[in-house]
Coordinates of C-alpha atoms in Angstrom, one line a residue:
M294 CA 52.8 -34.3 193.2
S295 CA 56.3 -35.1 194.4
T296 CA 59.4 -33.3 193.0
T297 CA 60.9 -35.3 190.2
S298 CA 63.2 -32.9 188.4
E299 CA 66.1 -31.0 189.8
L300 CA 67.9 -28.0 188.2
V301 CA 71.2 -26.6 189.5
F302 CA 71.8 -22.9 189.2
I303 CA 75.2 -21.3 189.1
P304 CA 74.9 -17.5 189.4
F305 CA 77.8 -15.1 189.1
P306 CA 78.5 -13.7 192.6
A307 CA 77.4 -10.1 191.9
I308 CA 74.2 -9.0 193.6
G309 CA 72.5 -8.0 190.3
H310 CA 73.2 -11.4 188.7
L311 CA 72.3 -13.3 191.9
V312 CA 69.0 -11.6 192.6
S313 CA 67.5 -12.1 189.1
M314 CA 68.6 -15.7 189.0
V315 CA 66.9 -16.4 192.4
E316 CA 63.8 -14.7 191.2
M317 CA 63.7 -17.1 188.2
A318 CA 64.1 -20.0 190.5
K319 CA 61.1 -18.8 192.5
L320 CA 59.0 -18.5 189.3
L321 CA 60.0 -22.0 188.2
V322 CA 59.0 -23.8 191.4
D323 CA 55.8 -21.8 191.7
R324 CA 54.8 -22.8 188.2
D325 CA 55.5 -26.5 188.4
D326 CA 55.6 -28.6 191.6
R327 CA 57.7 -31.3 189.8
L328 CA 60.7 -28.9 189.9
S329 CA 63.2 -28.2 192.6
V330 CA 66.3 -25.9 192.3
T331 CA 69.7 -26.0 194.0
V332 CA 71.6 -22.8 193.8
L333 CA 75.4 -23.1 194.2
I334 CA 76.8 -19.8 195.6
M335 CA 80.3 -18.6 194.9
K336 CA 81.5 -15.7 197.0
F337 CA 84.2 -13.0 196.6
H338 CA 86.1 -12.5 199.8
F339 CA 85.8 -8.7 199.5
D340 CA 82.0 -8.6 199.1
S341 CA 80.0 -9.0 202.3
K342 CA 76.6 -8.3 200.7
I343 CA 76.3 -11.9 199.5
D344 CA 76.0 -13.1 203.1
S345 CA 73.1 -10.8 204.0
S346 CA 71.4 -11.6 200.6
L347 CA 71.8 -15.3 201.2
K348 CA 70.1 -15.0 204.6
S349 CA 67.2 -13.0 203.1
F350 CA 66.8 -15.6 200.2
T351 CA 66.8 -18.5 202.6
A352 CA 64.1 -17.0 204.8
S353 CA 61.8 -16.1 201.8
V354 CA 61.9 -19.1 199.5
T355 CA 60.1 -22.4 199.4
T356 CA 61.8 -25.6 200.6
R357 CA 62.1 -26.7 197.0
I358 CA 64.9 -24.1 196.5
R359 CA 68.0 -24.6 198.5
F360 CA 71.3 -22.8 198.6
V361 CA 74.7 -24.3 198.9
L362 CA 77.6 -22.0 199.7
L363 CA 80.7 -23.3 198.0
P364 CA 84.2 -23.1 199.6
Q365 CA 85.8 -19.7 199.2
R366 CA 88.5 -19.6 196.5
N367 CA 90.9 -16.7 196.0
P368 CA 92.9 -16.9 192.7
S369 CA 95.7 -14.4 192.1
R370 CA 94.6 -10.9 191.3
E371 CA 97.8 -10.1 189.5
T372 CA 95.8 -10.0 186.3
S373 CA 93.2 -7.9 184.5
P374 CA 89.8 -7.7 186.1
M375 CA 88.2 -9.9 183.4
A376 CA 91.0 -12.5 183.7
F377 CA 90.6 -12.6 187.5
L378 CA 86.8 -13.2 187.1
Y379 CA 87.4 -16.0 184.7
Q380 CA 90.0 -17.6 187.0
F381 CA 87.7 -17.2 190.0
V382 CA 84.9 -19.2 188.2
E383 CA 87.5 -21.8 187.1
S384 CA 88.7 -22.3 190.6
H385 CA 85.2 -23.5 191.7
K386 CA 84.9 -26.3 189.1
A387 CA 85.9 -29.1 191.5
D388 CA 83.4 -27.8 194.1
V389 CA 80.6 -27.8 191.5
R390 CA 81.7 -31.3 190.3
Q391 CA 81.4 -32.6 193.9
A392 CA 78.0 -30.9 194.4
L393 CA 76.6 -32.5 191.2
A394 CA 78.0 -35.9 192.2
D395 CA 76.1 -35.6 195.6
L396 CA 72.9 -34.7 193.8
S397 CA 73.3 -37.4 191.2
S398 CA 73.7 -40.1 193.9
C399 CA 70.0 -39.6 194.8
S400 CA 67.4 -41.5 192.7
L401 CA 64.9 -38.6 193.0
P402 CA 64.7 -35.8 192.1
R403 CA 66.5 -36.5 188.8
L404 CA 69.2 -34.0 187.8
K405 CA 67.9 -32.4 184.6
G406 CA 70.3 -29.7 183.8
L407 CA 72.7 -26.9 184.8
V408 CA 71.6 -23.2 184.5
I409 CA 74.7 -21.1 184.4
D410 CA 75.3 -17.4 184.5
M411 CA 76.6 -15.7 181.3
L412 CA 80.0 -15.3 183.0
C413 CA 80.2 -18.9 184.1
T414 CA 80.3 -20.7 180.8
S415 CA 83.3 -22.8 181.6
M416 CA 81.0 -24.7 184.0
M417 CA 79.5 -26.3 180.8
D418 CA 82.5 -28.7 181.0
V419 CA 81.1 -30.1 184.2
A420 CA 77.6 -30.5 182.7
I421 CA 79.2 -32.5 179.8
E422 CA 81.0 -34.8 182.3
F423 CA 77.6 -35.6 183.9
S424 CA 75.8 -35.9 180.5
I425 CA 73.2 -33.3 181.4
P426 CA 72.2 -30.2 179.3
S427 CA 73.4 -26.7 180.1
Y428 CA 71.4 -23.6 179.8
V429 CA 72.7 -20.0 180.0
F430 CA 71.0 -17.4 182.1
F431 CA 71.6 -14.0 180.6
P432 CA 70.8 -11.3 183.2
S433 CA 71.3 -8.5 180.7
G434 CA 69.1 -7.6 177.7
M435 CA 68.5 -9.3 174.4
A436 CA 70.4 -6.6 172.5
Y437 CA 73.6 -7.2 174.5
L438 CA 73.3 -10.9 173.9
G439 CA 73.0 -10.1 170.2
L440 CA 76.0 -7.9 170.3
M441 CA 78.2 -10.7 171.9
L442 CA 77.1 -13.2 169.3
Y443 CA 77.5 -10.7 166.5
L444 CA 81.1 -9.8 167.4
Q445 CA 82.0 -13.4 167.8
S446 CA 80.6 -14.1 164.4
L447 CA 82.5 -11.2 162.9
Q448 CA 85.8 -12.6 164.2
D449 CA 85.3 -16.3 163.8
E450 CA 83.2 -16.5 160.6
Q451 CA 84.1 -13.3 158.7
R452 CA 87.7 -13.2 160.0
M453 CA 87.5 -9.5 161.0
D454 CA 90.3 -8.1 163.1
L455 CA 88.1 -6.4 165.8
T456 CA 91.1 -4.5 167.3
S457 CA 91.3 -2.5 164.0
L458 CA 88.0 -0.8 164.9
N459 CA 89.5 0.8 168.0
G460 CA 89.4 4.6 167.6
S461 CA 88.1 4.2 164.0
D462 CA 85.2 6.0 162.4
A463 CA 83.6 2.6 161.4
E464 CA 80.0 1.9 162.2
L465 CA 78.6 -1.5 163.1
D466 CA 75.4 -2.5 161.2
F467 CA 74.2 -4.2 164.4
P468 CA 70.8 -5.9 163.6
C469 CA 69.3 -5.4 167.1
F470 CA 69.0 -1.6 166.5
A471 CA 67.4 0.3 163.7
N472 CA 70.5 2.5 163.0
P473 CA 74.2 1.6 162.6
L474 CA 76.2 2.2 165.8
P475 CA 79.7 3.8 166.1
A476 CA 82.1 1.0 166.7
A477 CA 84.5 3.1 168.9
K478 CA 81.7 3.8 171.4
F479 CA 79.8 0.5 171.5
L480 CA 82.6 -2.1 171.1
P481 CA 83.3 -3.7 174.5
S482 CA 86.8 -2.9 175.7
E483 CA 87.4 -6.6 176.1
V484 CA 87.1 -7.1 172.4
L485 CA 89.8 -4.5 171.7
M486 CA 92.5 -5.9 174.0
K487 CA 94.4 -9.1 173.1
E488 CA 94.5 -10.4 176.6
K489 CA 90.8 -9.9 177.3
R490 CA 89.3 -10.7 173.9
P491 CA 89.6 -14.6 174.1
I492 CA 87.7 -14.6 177.3
Y493 CA 84.9 -12.2 176.1
L494 CA 84.4 -14.0 172.8
G495 CA 84.9 -17.4 174.5
H496 CA 81.7 -16.8 176.5
A497 CA 79.8 -15.9 173.3
R498 CA 81.2 -19.0 171.6
R499 CA 80.0 -21.2 174.4
F500 CA 76.5 -19.7 174.4
R501 CA 76.1 -21.5 171.1
E502 CA 76.9 -24.8 172.8
S503 CA 74.1 -24.5 175.3
K504 CA 70.6 -26.0 174.9
G505 CA 69.0 -22.7 175.4
I506 CA 69.4 -19.1 176.7
L507 CA 67.1 -17.6 179.3
V508 CA 67.2 -13.8 178.9
N509 CA 66.0 -11.3 181.6
T510 CA 63.9 -9.3 179.2
F511 CA 60.4 -9.4 177.7
A512 CA 59.6 -9.7 174.0
E513 CA 57.6 -6.4 173.9
L514 CA 60.6 -4.4 175.1
E515 CA 63.1 -5.8 172.5
P516 CA 61.1 -7.1 169.5
R517 CA 63.8 -6.2 167.0
A518 CA 66.5 -8.0 169.1
V519 CA 64.4 -11.1 169.5
E520 CA 64.0 -11.3 165.7
A521 CA 67.7 -10.6 165.1
L522 CA 68.9 -13.5 167.2
V523 CA 67.4 -16.0 164.8
G524 CA 69.7 -14.7 162.1
L525 CA 72.7 -14.8 164.5
G526 CA 72.4 -18.6 164.9
A527 CA 71.6 -18.5 168.6
P528 CA 70.2 -21.7 170.3
T529 CA 66.6 -21.5 171.6
V530 CA 66.1 -18.2 173.3
Y531 CA 63.6 -17.8 176.1
P532 CA 62.7 -14.2 177.0
V533 CA 61.5 -14.7 180.6
G534 CA 61.8 -11.3 182.3
P535 CA 61.6 -9.0 183.9
M536 CA 63.1 -11.0 186.7
L537 CA 63.1 -8.5 189.6
N538 CA 62.8 -8.6 193.3
I539 CA 60.1 -5.9 193.5
E540 CA 58.7 -6.8 196.9
V541 CA 58.6 -3.5 198.8
E542 CA 58.6 -4.3 202.5
S543 CA 57.2 -1.9 205.1
K544 CA 59.8 0.7 205.9
K545 CA 58.2 2.5 208.8
G546 CA 60.7 4.6 210.5
C547 CA 63.0 4.8 207.4
E548 CA 64.0 8.5 207.3
I549 CA 64.3 8.7 203.6
L550 CA 60.9 7.2 202.8
D551 CA 59.4 9.3 205.5
W552 CA 60.9 12.4 203.7
L553 CA 59.6 11.2 200.4
D554 CA 56.1 10.9 201.9
Q555 CA 56.2 14.7 202.4
Q556 CA 57.1 15.5 198.8
P557 CA 54.6 16.2 195.9
D558 CA 53.9 13.4 193.4
A559 CA 56.6 12.9 190.7
S560 CA 58.6 15.9 192.0
V561 CA 61.9 14.2 193.2
V562 CA 64.8 13.2 190.9
F563 CA 66.6 10.1 192.3
L564 CA 70.3 9.7 191.5
C565 CA 71.8 6.2 192.1
F566 CA 74.6 4.4 190.2
G567 CA 74.4 0.7 191.1
S568 CA 76.3 -1.5 193.6
F569 CA 79.6 -0.6 192.1
G570 CA 78.8 3.1 191.5
S571 CA 81.0 5.8 193.0
F572 CA 82.7 9.0 192.1
D573 CA 85.9 10.9 192.9
E574 CA 85.6 14.2 194.8
D575 CA 85.8 16.5 191.7
Q576 CA 82.9 14.6 190.0
V577 CA 80.8 14.7 193.2
K578 CA 81.2 18.5 193.3
E579 CA 79.9 18.8 189.7
I580 CA 76.9 16.7 190.5
A581 CA 76.1 18.8 193.6
C582 CA 76.5 22.0 191.6
A583 CA 74.1 20.7 189.0
L584 CA 71.5 19.7 191.5
E585 CA 71.7 23.0 193.3
R586 CA 71.4 25.0 190.1
S587 CA 68.5 22.9 188.8
K588 CA 66.4 23.8 191.9
R589 CA 64.8 20.4 191.7
R590 CA 63.9 18.2 194.7
F591 CA 66.5 15.4 194.8
L592 CA 67.7 12.2 196.5
L593 CA 71.3 11.5 195.9
S594 CA 72.9 8.1 196.7
L595 CA 76.6 8.9 197.2
R596 CA 79.3 6.3 197.8
R597 CA 83.1 6.3 198.4
P598 CA 85.3 4.8 195.7
P599 CA 87.5 1.9 196.7
A600 CA 91.2 2.5 197.0
K601 CA 93.0 2.6 193.7
D602 CA 93.9 -0.8 192.2
K603 CA 92.0 -2.6 195.0
S604 CA 89.3 -5.3 194.3
E605 CA 86.8 -3.9 196.6
V606 CA 83.2 -2.5 196.5
P607 CA 82.3 1.1 197.2
S608 CA 81.3 2.0 200.8
D609 CA 79.3 4.7 202.4
F610 CA 80.9 8.0 203.4
A611 CA 81.2 8.5 207.2
D612 CA 80.6 12.2 206.4
P613 CA 79.6 13.1 202.9
T614 CA 80.3 16.8 203.5
E615 CA 84.0 16.0 203.1
V616 CA 83.5 15.7 199.3
L617 CA 80.5 18.0 198.8
P618 CA 80.8 21.7 198.2
E619 CA 81.0 23.7 201.4
G620 CA 77.6 24.5 202.7
F621 CA 75.8 22.4 200.1
I622 CA 73.9 20.3 202.7
D623 CA 72.6 23.4 204.5
R624 CA 71.6 25.3 201.3
T625 CA 69.6 22.3 200.0
A626 CA 68.2 21.1 203.2
G627 CA 64.6 22.1 202.1
V628 CA 64.7 20.3 198.8
G629 CA 67.1 17.4 198.9
R630 CA 68.8 14.5 200.8
V631 CA 72.2 12.9 200.4
I632 CA 72.4 9.3 201.5
G633 CA 74.7 6.3 201.2
W634 CA 73.4 2.9 200.1
A635 CA 69.8 3.3 198.8
P636 CA 66.8 0.9 199.0
Q637 CA 66.4 1.4 195.2
V638 CA 63.2 -0.6 194.7
A639 CA 61.4 1.0 197.6
I640 CA 62.4 4.4 196.3
L641 CA 61.5 3.9 192.7
A642 CA 58.1 2.5 193.9
H643 CA 57.4 5.8 195.7
R644 CA 54.9 8.2 194.2
A645 CA 57.2 11.2 194.8
I646 CA 59.9 9.9 192.4
G647 CA 59.6 11.7 189.0
G648 CA 62.9 10.8 187.4
F649 CA 65.9 8.5 187.8
V650 CA 69.5 9.4 186.9
S651 CA 71.0 6.0 186.4
H652 CA 74.2 4.2 185.3
C653 CA 72.0 2.1 183.1
G654 CA 72.6 -1.3 184.8
W655 CA 70.0 -3.7 183.3
N656 CA 68.3 -4.4 186.6
S657 CA 67.9 -0.6 187.2
I658 CA 66.5 -0.1 183.7
L659 CA 63.9 -2.9 184.2
E660 CA 63.0 -1.6 187.7
S661 CA 62.5 1.9 186.3
I662 CA 60.2 0.6 183.6
W663 CA 58.3 -1.6 186.1
F664 CA 57.6 1.3 188.3
G665 CA 57.0 3.8 185.4
V666 CA 59.9 6.1 186.2
P667 CA 61.7 7.9 183.3
V668 CA 65.5 7.7 183.2
A669 CA 68.3 10.1 182.5
T670 CA 71.1 7.9 181.3
W671 CA 74.7 8.1 182.4
P672 CA 76.2 4.7 181.5
Q673 CA 79.5 4.1 183.2
Y674 CA 81.5 0.9 183.7
A675 CA 80.2 -1.9 181.5
E676 CA 79.3 -2.2 177.8
Q677 CA 75.9 -3.8 178.4
Q678 CA 75.0 -0.5 180.0
F679 CA 75.6 1.3 176.7
N680 CA 73.3 -1.1 175.0
A681 CA 70.7 -0.5 177.6
F682 CA 71.1 3.2 177.0
E683 CA 70.6 2.8 173.2
L684 CA 67.5 0.7 173.8
V685 CA 65.7 3.1 176.1
A686 CA 66.7 6.0 174.0
E687 CA 65.4 4.3 170.8
L688 CA 62.1 3.6 172.6
G689 CA 61.8 7.2 173.8
L690 CA 62.0 6.2 177.5
A691 CA 65.1 8.2 178.5
A692 CA 66.9 11.5 178.4
E693 CA 70.7 11.6 177.9
I694 CA 73.3 13.1 180.3
K695 CA 76.5 11.6 179.0
M696 CA 77.1 8.8 176.5
D697 CA 80.9 8.4 176.2
Y698 CA 81.9 8.4 179.9
R699 CA 83.9 5.4 181.1
R700 CA 84.8 4.5 184.7
D701 CA 87.2 1.7 185.4
L702 CA 86.1 -0.2 188.5
M703 CA 89.7 -0.2 189.9
K704 CA 91.2 2.9 188.5
G705 CA 88.3 5.4 188.4
S706 CA 87.9 7.8 185.5
D707 CA 90.1 10.4 183.9
S708 CA 87.2 12.5 182.6
I709 CA 84.6 14.6 184.4
V710 CA 81.1 15.3 183.4
M711 CA 80.5 19.0 184.0
A712 CA 77.7 20.5 186.0
D713 CA 76.1 22.1 182.8
E714 CA 75.7 18.7 181.2
I715 CA 74.2 17.1 184.3
E716 CA 71.9 20.0 185.0
G717 CA 70.7 19.9 181.3
G718 CA 70.0 16.2 181.6
I719 CA 68.0 16.6 184.8
R720 CA 65.9 19.4 183.2
R721 CA 65.2 17.4 180.1
L722 CA 64.2 14.5 182.4
M723 CA 61.9 16.5 184.7
E724 CA 60.6 19.5 182.7
G725 CA 58.7 20.4 179.5
E726 CA 56.6 18.6 176.9
E727 CA 59.2 16.0 176.0
A728 CA 59.4 15.0 179.6
E729 CA 55.6 14.6 179.7
E730 CA 55.6 12.5 176.5
R731 CA 58.5 10.4 177.9
R732 CA 56.5 9.8 181.1
K733 CA 53.5 8.5 179.1
K734 CA 55.7 6.1 177.1
V735 CA 57.3 4.7 180.3
K736 CA 53.9 4.1 181.8
E737 CA 52.9 2.2 178.7
A738 CA 56.1 0.1 178.9
S739 CA 55.4 -0.5 182.6
E740 CA 52.0 -2.0 181.8
K741 CA 53.6 -4.2 179.1
S742 CA 56.3 -5.4 181.6
R743 CA 53.7 -6.5 184.1
K744 CA 51.4 -8.2 181.5
A745 CA 54.4 -10.2 180.2
L746 CA 54.6 -12.1 183.5
M747 CA 50.9 -12.6 183.9
E748 CA 49.2 -15.9 182.8
G749 CA 49.1 -15.8 179.0
G750 CA 51.8 -13.1 178.7
S751 CA 54.8 -13.4 176.5
S752 CA 57.3 -14.2 179.3
Y753 CA 54.8 -16.5 181.1
L754 CA 54.5 -18.6 177.9
S755 CA 58.3 -18.5 177.2
L756 CA 59.0 -19.8 180.7
G757 CA 56.4 -22.5 180.2
R758 CA 58.3 -23.7 177.0
F759 CA 61.5 -23.9 179.0
I760 CA 59.8 -26.0 181.7
E761 CA 58.4 -28.3 179.1
D762 CA 61.9 -28.7 177.6
V763 CA 63.4 -29.6 181.0
T764 CA 60.7 -32.0 182.2
S765 CA 60.3 -33.8 178.9
Q766 CA 63.9 -35.1 178.9

């Protein structure tokens, strides 16, 4: 059967958003040979990882998925990070308009819709111009989607001044979780600042204008949140996850994986904090002290923070000993390794990994569940990570290291998590009866995540409903 229906994907140019969206494109064209997908790629000038990822995608996908790199735009950075991101997406509207015009000029395949990232909702304006439906791809969990819609409803429908909750003792009776949540900890910072709030709540407002929302989760992981969204007035929601690139290529000759091959099963704690994760020297020393005192085998991914007030991504240290305690590498040579960038999927898939200290990025949470690895939570620089923490804690899948730690991507953090707290979290993660019980629960969740994508599974069926909606127009 020839391709008759075209979808255009607009991912946000962060690797976690991009990868999950490409994985969904793969599933769609594999499921139905009437479908083809064009992915329009925006690129930050300071992030080189998009180039290498694009080469990898192009080499690994079917011809019914093609990638179009849009011209690079660099709006002024003399604004808050959130305003910069909004302006960055806005600056590409004309490019997207031209790309859609080129696709529309062909009689087949017929353009059936725009699938846009949760941070690219202004692109709905372009879909309206072309009289095609828009769908939102939400790369975080269902609970965070619920939080965005809930806060938008509190302001727009109940006329609540959300800034009044800043620093208050108020609790939010957030329907996606069993217990009320302290507003001061779980309210996104964007909601509490006048210059950011319109952008944050504007995204949530536009979610309601879409024809449907595809969420990178599975119903068995967040059943309460799936049910709550009905009461929040969301459009049709499709839980289609976990959308992960879990292909573990052969890594023969990779020193880290060779070292893991020599370790006992489930004996190594892996510390990794995402593509934007980094720490200042004082915090690195506390982490190192905790690891040394815990006497656990470890693999620590350590990256250099960008210069203050610079829109850059972290980089590897030329020599990590410049920030580690003196003699640390020598003293721990028999039990641990310190590395820079980490092949996270390959590491989590390894039998030697027994625990994962994570910043609670949604992809990292889904990967840990997929591979059955318990997590010690240290959420850091985005509010959806706090929702991920609350979810895995409620399900009994995680131990806590620090809940109220915040790190600004451009300014760093004013607080330090001390070695005692980190060591305690590592011990709770790796030792004792609670750790064993947690490991069993993660294994059960892992089985559910895999079944969800199998024929007849909840996400398989949900994706099928989305395909039917697209192709029946």
